[in-house]
Short mmCIF file of C-alpha atoms in Angstrom, two decimals:
data_model
loop_
_atom_site.label_atom_id
_atom_site.label_comp_id
_atom_site.label_asym_id
_atom_site.label_seq_id
_atom_site.Cartn_x
_atom_site.Cartn_y
_atom_site.Cartn_z
CA MET A 1 0.00 0.00 0.00
CA LYS A 2 1.32 3.44 -0.95
CA VAL A 3 0.96 6.49 1.26
CA ASN A 4 -1.54 8.08 -1.13
CA GLU A 5 -3.62 4.87 -1.13
CA VAL A 6 -4.22 4.89 2.63
CA PRO A 7 -8.00 5.03 2.92
CA GLN A 8 -9.61 7.91 4.80
CA ASP A 9 -13.19 6.69 5.19
CA PRO A 10 -14.59 8.07 8.46
CA LYS A 11 -15.93 5.53 10.95
CA ASP A 12 -19.01 7.59 11.66
CA PHE A 13 -20.69 5.52 14.35
CA LYS A 14 -20.21 5.05 18.11
CA GLU A 15 -17.50 7.76 18.28
CA GLY A 16 -15.39 5.73 15.84
CA ASP A 17 -14.14 8.97 14.29
CA LYS A 18 -12.43 10.01 17.56
CA ILE A 19 -9.27 8.10 16.68
CA LYS A 20 -7.20 8.21 13.52
CA LYS A 21 -5.28 5.01 13.80
CA LEU A 22 -1.80 4.37 12.47
CA VAL A 23 -1.18 2.15 9.46
CA TYR A 24 2.05 1.44 7.59
CA ALA A 25 2.51 2.42 3.96
CA VAL A 26 5.29 2.97 1.43
CA ASP A 27 6.24 6.52 0.41
CA LYS A 28 7.37 7.63 -3.06
CA ASP A 29 10.97 6.65 -2.32
CA GLY A 30 9.92 3.14 -1.35
CA ASN A 31 10.40 3.74 2.39
CA TYR A 32 7.90 2.53 4.96
CA THR A 33 6.30 5.17 7.11
CA GLY A 34 3.41 5.42 9.56
CA VAL A 35 0.31 7.18 8.22
CA ASN A 36 -2.86 8.12 10.09
CA SER A 37 -6.05 6.68 8.69
CA ALA A 38 -9.60 7.73 9.53
CA GLY A 39 -10.72 4.23 8.59
CA TRP A 40 -11.45 2.01 5.62
CA GLU A 41 -14.97 1.32 4.36
CA VAL A 42 -14.13 -2.40 4.37
CA GLU A 43 -13.22 -2.59 8.06
CA ASN A 44 -15.86 0.00 8.99
CA ALA A 45 -18.52 -2.27 7.48
CA ALA A 46 -17.21 -5.29 9.39
CA THR A 47 -17.15 -3.40 12.69
CA LYS A 48 -20.59 -1.95 12.01
CA GLN A 49 -21.90 -5.44 11.34
CA ALA A 50 -20.60 -6.71 14.69
CA TRP A 51 -22.34 -3.80 16.45
CA ASP A 52 -25.56 -4.27 14.51
CA VAL A 53 -25.70 -7.88 15.71
CA ALA A 54 -25.15 -6.75 19.30
CA ASP A 55 -27.80 -4.03 18.96
CA GLU A 56 -30.32 -6.43 17.42
CA GLU A 57 -29.85 -8.93 20.22
CA LEU A 58 -30.20 -6.14 22.76
CA GLU A 59 -33.49 -5.03 21.23
CA GLU A 60 -34.83 -8.60 21.16
CA THR A 61 -33.91 -9.00 24.82
CA ALA A 62 -35.60 -5.69 25.66
CA GLN A 63 -38.82 -6.99 24.13
CA GLN A 64 -38.57 -10.19 26.16
CA VAL A 65 -38.06 -8.19 29.34
CA ARG A 66 -41.05 -5.95 28.58
CA ALA A 67 -43.14 -9.04 27.87
CA GLY A 68 -42.19 -10.42 31.30
CA ARG A 69 -40.31 -13.41 29.92
CA LEU A 70 -36.82 -12.33 31.00
CA SER A 71 -35.44 -10.36 33.93
CA PRO A 72 -33.51 -7.08 33.48
CA ILE A 73 -30.30 -8.96 34.22
CA ALA A 74 -30.50 -10.53 30.76
CA TRP A 75 -30.82 -7.08 29.16
CA TYR A 76 -27.99 -5.47 31.12
CA MET A 77 -25.79 -8.46 30.34
CA LYS A 78 -26.30 -7.88 26.60
CA LYS A 79 -25.92 -4.15 27.12
CA ASN A 80 -22.47 -4.86 28.59
CA LEU A 81 -21.63 -7.20 25.68
CA MET A 82 -21.29 -10.15 28.04
CA ASP A 83 -22.43 -13.74 27.82
CA THR A 84 -23.64 -15.88 30.71
CA ALA A 85 -20.21 -17.40 31.32
CA LEU A 86 -18.52 -14.01 31.60
CA LEU A 87 -21.25 -12.47 33.76
CA ALA A 88 -21.12 -15.52 36.04
CA LYS A 89 -17.39 -14.90 36.58
CA TYR A 90 -18.04 -11.25 37.43
CA VAL A 91 -20.71 -11.99 40.05
CA GLY A 92 -18.97 -15.11 41.37
CA LYS A 93 -21.75 -17.56 40.46
CA TRP A 94 -22.11 -20.54 38.14
CA ALA A 95 -23.50 -19.92 34.68
CA TRP A 96 -26.61 -21.98 35.45
CA GLN A 97 -27.31 -19.77 38.47
CA VAL A 98 -27.06 -16.63 36.35
CA LYS A 99 -29.42 -18.23 33.82
CA ARG A 100 -31.86 -18.90 36.64
CA HIS A 101 -31.73 -15.21 37.55
CA PHE A 102 -32.99 -14.43 34.04
CA LYS A 103 -36.39 -15.76 35.16
CA PRO A 104 -38.51 -12.81 36.33
CA GLN A 105 -40.03 -14.76 39.24
CA VAL A 106 -36.53 -15.73 40.50
CA PHE A 107 -35.24 -12.20 39.92
CA ASN A 108 -38.06 -10.72 42.01
CA LYS A 109 -36.99 -12.81 45.01
CA LEU A 110 -33.24 -12.19 44.73
CA PRO A 111 -31.69 -11.01 48.01
CA PRO A 112 -30.54 -7.34 48.05
CA ALA A 113 -26.88 -8.38 48.29
CA MET A 114 -27.12 -10.32 45.02
CA LEU A 115 -28.85 -7.40 43.30
CA GLU A 116 -26.08 -5.12 44.57
CA LYS A 117 -23.50 -7.41 42.94
CA TYR A 118 -25.23 -7.30 39.58
CA ALA A 119 -25.73 -3.55 39.78
CA ALA A 120 -22.04 -3.02 40.59
CA VAL A 121 -20.96 -5.14 37.61
CA PHE A 122 -23.31 -3.22 35.30
CA ASN A 123 -22.19 0.09 36.83
CA ILE A 124 -25.77 1.09 37.76
CA THR A 125 -27.84 1.31 40.95
CA VAL A 126 -30.14 -1.44 42.21
CA ASP A 127 -33.09 0.90 41.57
CA GLU A 128 -32.06 1.30 37.93
CA LEU A 129 -31.77 -2.46 37.62
CA LYS A 130 -35.24 -2.99 39.04
CA ALA A 131 -36.80 -0.08 37.13
CA MET A 132 -36.14 -1.77 33.82
CA ALA A 133 -38.54 -4.60 34.74
CA LYS A 134 -41.37 -2.06 35.18
CA GLY A 135 -40.49 0.15 32.21
CA MET B 1 2.85 12.17 43.14
CA SER B 2 3.72 13.76 39.87
CA LYS B 3 4.08 13.07 36.24
CA ILE B 4 7.12 11.38 34.71
CA GLU B 5 8.57 13.07 31.62
CA PHE B 6 7.37 10.56 29.01
CA THR B 7 7.24 10.90 25.24
CA HIS B 8 4.20 9.30 23.65
CA HIS B 9 4.36 7.92 20.13
CA GLN B 10 1.32 6.52 18.37
CA HIS B 11 1.61 2.99 17.02
CA ALA B 12 -0.46 0.53 15.05
CA HIS B 13 -0.37 -2.28 17.57
CA CYS B 14 -0.63 -2.01 21.35
CA GLU B 15 1.94 -4.54 22.54
CA SER B 16 4.76 -3.64 20.17
CA GLY B 17 3.79 0.03 20.63
CA VAL B 18 4.05 -0.06 24.41
CA THR B 19 7.34 -1.97 24.23
CA SER B 20 8.74 0.61 21.82
CA ASN B 21 7.57 3.57 23.95
CA LEU B 22 9.00 2.07 27.16
CA LEU B 23 12.36 1.31 25.55
CA ARG B 24 12.60 4.70 23.89
CA HIS B 25 12.01 6.21 27.31
CA GLU B 26 15.22 4.43 28.35
CA GLY B 27 17.07 6.01 25.45
CA ILE B 28 17.02 2.98 23.15
CA ASP B 29 16.28 3.91 19.55
CA ILE B 30 13.75 1.26 18.63
CA ARG B 31 10.54 1.85 16.75
CA GLU B 32 7.49 -0.36 16.41
CA PRO B 33 8.50 -2.38 13.30
CA LEU B 34 11.79 -3.40 14.89
CA VAL B 35 10.03 -4.46 18.10
CA PHE B 36 7.48 -6.43 16.12
CA GLY B 37 10.13 -8.22 14.07
CA ILE B 38 12.56 -8.98 16.89
CA GLY B 39 9.61 -10.21 18.95
CA ALA B 40 8.49 -12.43 16.04
CA GLY B 41 4.99 -10.99 16.16
CA LEU B 42 3.82 -12.15 12.73
CA PHE B 43 1.75 -15.32 12.65
CA PHE B 44 -1.41 -16.86 11.34
CA GLY B 45 -3.91 -19.13 13.02
CA HIS B 46 -7.38 -20.33 12.27
CA ILE B 47 -9.09 -22.58 14.79
CA PRO B 48 -12.57 -23.49 13.50
CA PHE B 49 -13.65 -25.25 16.70
CA LEU B 50 -12.60 -22.39 18.98
CA LYS B 51 -15.62 -20.12 18.74
CA ILE B 52 -15.30 -16.54 19.95
CA SER B 53 -18.79 -15.06 20.31
CA GLY B 54 -20.05 -17.61 17.82
CA THR B 55 -17.43 -17.18 15.10
CA PRO B 56 -14.30 -19.30 14.52
CA GLY B 57 -11.11 -17.83 15.94
CA THR B 58 -8.69 -16.27 13.46
CA THR B 59 -5.48 -14.51 14.37
CA PHE B 60 -2.74 -12.74 12.45
CA ARG B 61 -0.30 -12.37 15.32
CA THR B 62 1.48 -14.36 17.98
CA TRP B 63 -0.06 -14.81 21.43
CA PRO B 64 -0.30 -11.81 23.78
CA GLY B 65 2.79 -11.10 25.85
CA ALA B 66 5.18 -13.00 23.57
CA ILE B 67 6.50 -9.99 21.63
CA PHE B 68 7.34 -8.03 24.75
CA LYS B 69 9.01 -11.00 26.42
CA ARG B 70 11.13 -11.97 23.40
CA VAL B 71 12.30 -8.41 22.78
CA ALA B 72 13.43 -8.05 26.39
CA GLN B 73 15.30 -11.37 26.21
CA ARG B 74 16.90 -10.74 22.83
CA LEU B 75 18.09 -7.24 23.70
CA ASP B 76 19.18 -8.24 27.21
CA ILE B 77 16.82 -5.77 28.87
CA LYS B 78 15.84 -6.48 32.46
CA MET B 79 12.15 -6.11 33.13
CA HIS B 80 10.16 -6.45 36.29
CA THR B 81 6.83 -8.22 35.73
CA GLU B 82 4.15 -8.87 38.30
CA ARG B 83 0.58 -10.10 38.68
CA PHE B 84 -1.60 -9.31 41.68
CA SER B 85 -4.24 -11.01 43.78
CA THR B 86 -6.32 -7.88 44.43
CA PRO B 87 -6.91 -4.52 42.72
CA ALA B 88 -5.81 -2.68 45.89
CA LYS B 89 -2.38 -4.35 45.80
CA ALA B 90 -2.06 -3.76 42.07
CA MET B 91 -2.86 -0.06 42.34
CA LEU B 92 -0.51 0.36 45.31
CA ALA B 93 2.33 -1.28 43.39
CA LEU B 94 1.62 1.04 40.45
CA ASP B 95 1.76 4.13 42.68
CA LYS B 96 5.05 2.97 44.17
CA ALA B 97 6.60 2.35 40.76
CA LEU B 98 5.45 5.79 39.58
CA ASP B 99 6.96 7.36 42.70
CA ALA B 100 10.21 5.65 41.79
CA GLY B 101 10.03 7.37 38.40
CA ARG B 102 9.14 4.29 36.38
CA PRO B 103 6.56 4.39 33.61
CA CYS B 104 4.61 1.14 33.82
CA GLY B 105 3.23 -1.01 31.07
CA MET B 106 0.14 -3.02 31.92
CA LEU B 107 -2.57 -5.26 30.57
CA SER B 108 -6.15 -4.05 30.47
CA SER B 109 -9.55 -4.73 28.98
CA VAL B 110 -10.54 -2.26 26.26
CA PHE B 111 -14.15 -2.55 27.40
CA TYR B 112 -13.31 -0.66 30.60
CA LEU B 113 -11.27 2.16 29.06
CA PRO B 114 -13.69 5.09 28.86
CA TYR B 115 -11.30 7.23 26.82
CA LEU B 116 -11.56 4.86 23.83
CA PRO B 117 -14.40 5.33 21.34
CA GLU B 118 -17.33 3.02 21.99
CA ALA B 119 -16.89 1.46 18.54
CA PHE B 120 -13.67 -0.24 19.71
CA ARG B 121 -14.82 -1.32 23.14
CA PHE B 122 -15.37 -5.05 23.11
CA HIS B 123 -14.29 -7.46 25.86
CA PHE B 124 -10.71 -7.76 24.70
CA ASN B 125 -8.54 -8.34 27.77
CA ALA B 126 -5.02 -8.17 26.38
CA HIS B 127 -4.72 -4.48 25.58
CA ASN B 128 -1.42 -2.87 26.60
CA LEU B 129 -0.97 0.71 27.75
CA VAL B 130 1.52 2.77 29.75
CA VAL B 131 0.71 4.73 32.91
CA TYR B 132 3.34 7.42 33.50
CA GLY B 133 1.95 9.62 36.25
CA LYS B 134 -0.85 10.62 38.57
CA GLU B 135 -2.17 14.16 38.77
CA ASN B 136 -5.28 15.57 40.47
CA GLY B 137 -6.55 12.07 41.19
CA LEU B 138 -6.25 10.87 37.59
CA TYR B 139 -3.65 8.60 36.04
CA ASN B 140 -1.74 9.82 32.98
CA VAL B 141 -2.03 7.27 30.21
CA SER B 142 -0.04 6.73 27.05
CA ASP B 143 -2.14 4.35 24.98
CA PRO B 144 -0.24 3.47 21.81
CA VAL B 145 -3.31 3.29 19.59
CA MET B 146 -4.23 6.90 20.46
CA GLU B 147 -2.78 9.91 18.72
CA ASP B 148 -2.24 11.66 22.04
CA VAL B 149 -1.91 10.96 25.74
CA THR B 150 -4.99 10.82 27.94
CA THR B 151 -6.11 10.26 31.55
CA ILE B 152 -8.15 7.67 33.40
CA ALA B 153 -9.85 7.56 36.82
CA PRO B 154 -8.32 5.08 39.31
CA ASP B 155 -11.57 3.10 39.62
CA ASP B 156 -11.80 2.66 35.86
CA LEU B 157 -8.18 1.61 35.58
CA ALA B 158 -8.60 -0.92 38.40
CA LYS B 159 -11.63 -2.38 36.61
CA ALA B 160 -9.75 -2.61 33.33
CA ARG B 161 -6.77 -4.29 35.02
CA PHE B 162 -8.96 -6.85 36.74
CA ALA B 163 -11.36 -7.71 33.95
CA LYS B 164 -12.65 -11.28 33.94
CA GLY B 165 -12.83 -13.69 31.07
CA ALA B 166 -10.05 -15.08 28.95
CA PRO B 167 -7.29 -14.17 29.41
CA GLU B 168 -7.55 -12.51 32.84
CA PRO B 169 -4.96 -9.72 33.15
CA LYS B 170 -4.87 -10.02 36.97
CA GLY B 171 -3.32 -6.58 37.16
CA PHE B 172 -0.30 -7.67 35.08
CA MET B 173 2.25 -4.84 35.16
CA TYR B 174 5.80 -4.45 33.88
CA TYR B 175 8.60 -1.91 33.84
CA VAL B 176 12.23 -1.69 32.75
CA THR B 177 14.79 -2.09 35.53
CA ALA B 178 18.08 -2.20 33.60
CA VAL B 179 19.33 -1.74 30.05
CA PRO B 180 22.74 -2.82 28.71
CA LYS B 181 25.28 -0.16 27.68
CA THR B 182 25.34 -1.30 24.08
CA ILE B 183 22.63 -3.17 22.25
CA ASN B 184 23.32 -5.82 19.63
CA PHE B 185 20.44 -5.46 17.21
CA ASP B 186 21.96 -7.72 14.56
CA LYS B 187 21.73 -10.97 16.51
CA ALA B 188 18.27 -10.08 17.84
CA ILE B 189 16.98 -9.38 14.33
CA GLN B 190 18.33 -12.71 13.06
CA LYS B 191 16.72 -14.60 15.92
CA GLY B 192 13.42 -12.83 15.34
CA ILE B 193 13.39 -13.67 11.63
CA LYS B 194 14.38 -17.30 12.28
CA GLN B 195 11.59 -17.68 14.81
CA THR B 196 8.95 -16.14 12.54
CA CYS B 197 9.94 -18.54 9.76
CA PHE B 198 9.75 -21.41 12.23
CA PHE B 199 6.28 -20.50 13.45
CA MET B 200 5.03 -19.94 9.93
CA LEU B 201 6.43 -23.11 8.39
CA SER B 202 6.88 -25.72 11.09
CA PRO B 203 3.66 -26.36 13.00
CA PRO B 204 2.67 -29.93 12.04
CA ILE B 205 -1.01 -29.24 12.77
CA PRO B 206 -3.35 -27.51 10.32
CA TRP B 207 -4.54 -24.69 12.60
CA PHE B 208 -1.32 -22.74 12.99
CA GLY B 209 1.17 -21.02 10.72
CA ASN B 210 1.12 -20.86 6.95
CA LYS B 211 -0.92 -24.08 6.72
CA ALA B 212 -3.83 -22.43 8.47
CA ILE B 213 -4.21 -19.94 5.59
CA PHE B 214 -5.00 -22.88 3.30
CA LEU B 215 -7.34 -24.31 5.92
CA LEU B 216 -9.27 -21.04 6.08
CA ALA B 217 -9.33 -20.86 2.26
CA LYS B 218 -10.87 -24.34 2.15
CA ARG B 219 -13.43 -23.43 4.81
CA ILE B 220 -14.48 -20.27 2.97
CA LYS B 221 -15.18 -22.32 -0.14
CA ASP B 222 -17.66 -24.33 1.94
CA TYR B 223 -19.39 -21.37 3.59
CA PRO B 224 -22.28 -21.18 1.09
CA LYS B 225 -22.88 -24.95 1.43
CA LYS B 226 -22.53 -25.26 5.20
CA LEU B 227 -23.71 -21.97 6.63
CA THR B 228 -26.77 -19.77 6.48
CA PRO B 229 -26.13 -16.54 4.54
CA ARG B 230 -26.25 -14.63 7.84
CA LYS B 231 -23.64 -16.87 9.49
CA ALA B 232 -21.39 -16.79 6.42
CA SER B 233 -21.60 -13.01 6.45
CA LEU B 234 -20.72 -12.88 10.16
CA TYR B 235 -17.77 -15.23 9.69
CA LEU B 236 -16.37 -13.07 6.90
CA GLY B 237 -16.91 -9.95 8.98
CA ASN B 238 -14.88 -11.45 11.79
CA ILE B 239 -11.95 -12.30 9.51
CA ILE B 240 -11.94 -8.73 8.18
CA ARG B 241 -11.96 -7.30 11.68
CA MET B 242 -9.07 -9.46 12.82
CA GLN B 243 -7.13 -8.53 9.69
CA GLU B 244 -7.80 -4.81 9.48
CA GLU B 245 -9.51 -3.35 12.51
CA ILE B 246 -7.62 -4.74 15.48
CA GLY B 247 -4.52 -2.50 15.38
CA THR B 248 -2.64 -4.47 12.76
CA GLY B 249 -1.20 -1.54 10.79
CA GLY B 250 -2.96 -2.91 7.69
CA ALA B 251 -3.18 -6.30 5.94
CA GLY B 252 -3.05 -8.34 9.15
CA PHE B 253 0.40 -7.08 10.30
CA ARG B 254 1.94 -7.84 6.88
CA TYR B 255 2.82 -4.19 6.23
CA LEU B 256 4.25 -3.85 9.71
CA TYR B 257 6.44 -6.91 9.15
CA ALA B 258 7.50 -5.63 5.74
CA ALA B 259 8.49 -2.35 7.43
CA PHE B 260 10.57 -4.41 9.86
CA LEU B 261 12.30 -6.27 7.02
CA GLN B 262 13.15 -2.93 5.43
CA GLU B 263 14.64 -1.59 8.64
CA ALA B 264 16.51 -4.87 9.13
CA ALA B 265 17.94 -4.52 5.60
CA GLN B 266 19.31 -1.08 6.49
CA LYS B 267 20.65 -2.09 9.91
CA LEU B 268 22.30 -5.28 8.65
CA LYS B 269 23.22 -3.77 5.26
CA ARG B 270 21.55 -6.59 3.36
CA ASP B 271 19.76 -5.83 0.11
CA ASP B 272 18.13 -9.26 0.04
CA LEU B 273 16.02 -8.33 3.07
CA GLN B 274 14.80 -5.22 1.24
CA GLY B 275 13.69 -7.55 -1.56
CA PHE B 276 11.75 -9.65 0.93
CA SER B 277 10.17 -6.49 2.30
CA GLN B 278 8.91 -5.53 -1.15
CA GLU B 279 7.57 -9.02 -1.78
CA LEU B 280 5.69 -9.06 1.51
CA THR B 281 4.28 -5.61 0.77
CA GLN B 282 2.78 -7.04 -2.42
CA VAL B 283 1.27 -9.96 -0.52
CA GLY B 284 -0.09 -7.39 1.92
CA ASP B 285 -1.82 -5.69 -1.01
CA ASP B 286 -3.29 -9.10 -1.94
CA TRP B 287 -4.61 -9.50 1.60
CA ARG B 288 -6.21 -6.05 1.37
CA ASN B 289 -7.79 -7.05 -1.91
CA PHE B 290 -9.09 -10.21 -0.28
CA ALA B 291 -10.62 -8.14 2.53
CA TYR B 292 -12.17 -5.76 0.01
CA HIS B 293 -13.94 -8.59 -1.81
CA ALA B 294 -14.83 -10.35 1.44
CA ALA B 295 -16.57 -7.15 2.58
CA ARG B 296 -18.59 -6.95 -0.63
CA LEU B 297 -19.74 -10.54 -0.11
CA MET B 298 -20.41 -9.83 3.53
CA LYS B 299 -22.65 -6.88 2.67
CA ALA B 300 -24.38 -8.49 -0.30
CA ARG B 301 -24.94 -11.81 1.49
CA GLN B 302 -25.00 -13.23 -2.03
CA SER B 303 -22.42 -14.31 -4.51
CA ASP B 304 -23.00 -12.09 -7.49
CA ILE B 305 -19.88 -9.91 -7.24
CA VAL B 306 -17.19 -12.40 -6.54
CA SER B 307 -18.16 -15.84 -5.37
CA TYR B 308 -16.92 -17.66 -2.31
CA ASP B 309 -14.84 -19.84 -4.66
CA GLU B 310 -12.99 -16.84 -6.01
CA LEU B 311 -12.55 -15.42 -2.52
CA SER B 312 -11.09 -18.72 -1.38
CA ASP B 313 -8.67 -18.68 -4.32
CA MET B 314 -7.49 -15.17 -3.42
CA LEU B 315 -6.65 -16.38 0.05
CA ARG B 316 -4.96 -19.52 -1.21
CA ILE B 317 -2.70 -17.40 -3.40
CA CYS B 318 -1.75 -15.25 -0.37
CA GLY B 319 -0.86 -18.48 1.39
CA GLU B 320 1.24 -19.78 -1.49
CA LYS B 321 3.15 -16.52 -1.88
CA GLU B 322 3.86 -16.34 1.84
CA LYS B 323 4.97 -19.95 1.91
CA ALA B 324 7.51 -19.17 -0.82
CA ILE B 325 8.69 -16.01 0.97
CA PHE B 326 9.19 -17.63 4.37
CA THR B 327 10.79 -20.75 2.92
CA ARG B 328 13.44 -18.61 1.21
CA LEU B 329 13.79 -16.29 4.20
CA ASP B 330 14.40 -19.33 6.40
CA LYS B 331 17.30 -20.43 4.19
CA LEU B 332 19.16 -17.11 4.36
CA LYS B 333 22.77 -17.43 5.40
CA TRP B 334 23.83 -15.23 8.31
CA GLN B 335 27.51 -14.53 8.82
#
């Protein structure tokens, strides 16, 4: 890749345009040099796709929570781009226990200390965690 | 506590970038390509059965931590490395090292670094950065992927250093304790090149090294038969991201390695290495072309522009060219 071929396609989603990353290209004398790039449509599309999948899953989970089929924990987990295994590690439980907490009736009976743990991991308050179930 | 005089340079890749910035702070003239080459950073791996958020794992670089470790060994630089059992101990050790005037490299999760754009913040736990001071309750950060220095709150940094998942950084921190009076780059460069050739050519299993490029090419050919269009599209997207998005400097580290070969040619006064650099640059362009067509397929979710067969062929040709390059590079005679 030559210096003048370094793509400058802005990554115009989720603050992606805040960084102009460094790529390596060859100048007119054949010497390698670092060049800043705003992005490349090819990689932008791939990144966008990964986010679209995450956003879709988040929206599906939101609908399930509103319909009373899942607890807010499931939504906040997706919101934080986690899966059950990772969330289980963060709250110090087994994955099957976290999955149980996805059931609204189990969630409603969770002890305050457990709710505190989840809220801390999601960086929210217990009230915010609970509010989602009503909203 | 105050700030250490530290010069930040932006780099393509976090680990080789941090290593370069830390060594330059010690007065060693070593830029990212040289770090990457001496540390034998270039690699390829495709492990179909290792699924990372549902897509097969693909990598263009060696495992995290290896570059830094090899560079220190090969240049005879003494480093202190440490992991911690609790965030409190890790942060205390950091403060002490800063008080002693030592900029500290450390592992972190990009998900918990608020200064990075949201678009980049996935749960990737092997991101390297340098902390070089503490002012007004905030840590001064030199993150090699950023154009400029930044700051982070202690709570955020502690979270990033103790992220869970795989791998767990466990507060991993490192700093330089001693550098030799003179540095022998020649031997280190030779060792780095030898090792890269070894890792590219020698693994007897299909998932690692040059062989894995052919494995991936074969798999891609089968995508339309074995996967739903959505899955196939996601798989391609993941390959593109690993190749282009994740701080590779372009073409899955191929340009960065070509830059290393060029610098090695100048340092060792060997024109043949410059030839290798040019060849690898061309393969890099082929990789970019592959990514370009992969993205069109990914977006179209159909095979009207260039089919999966053609895409697979493009990749196979990259593999063949690289096999030829590394086979010849491996046979170079050193004095």
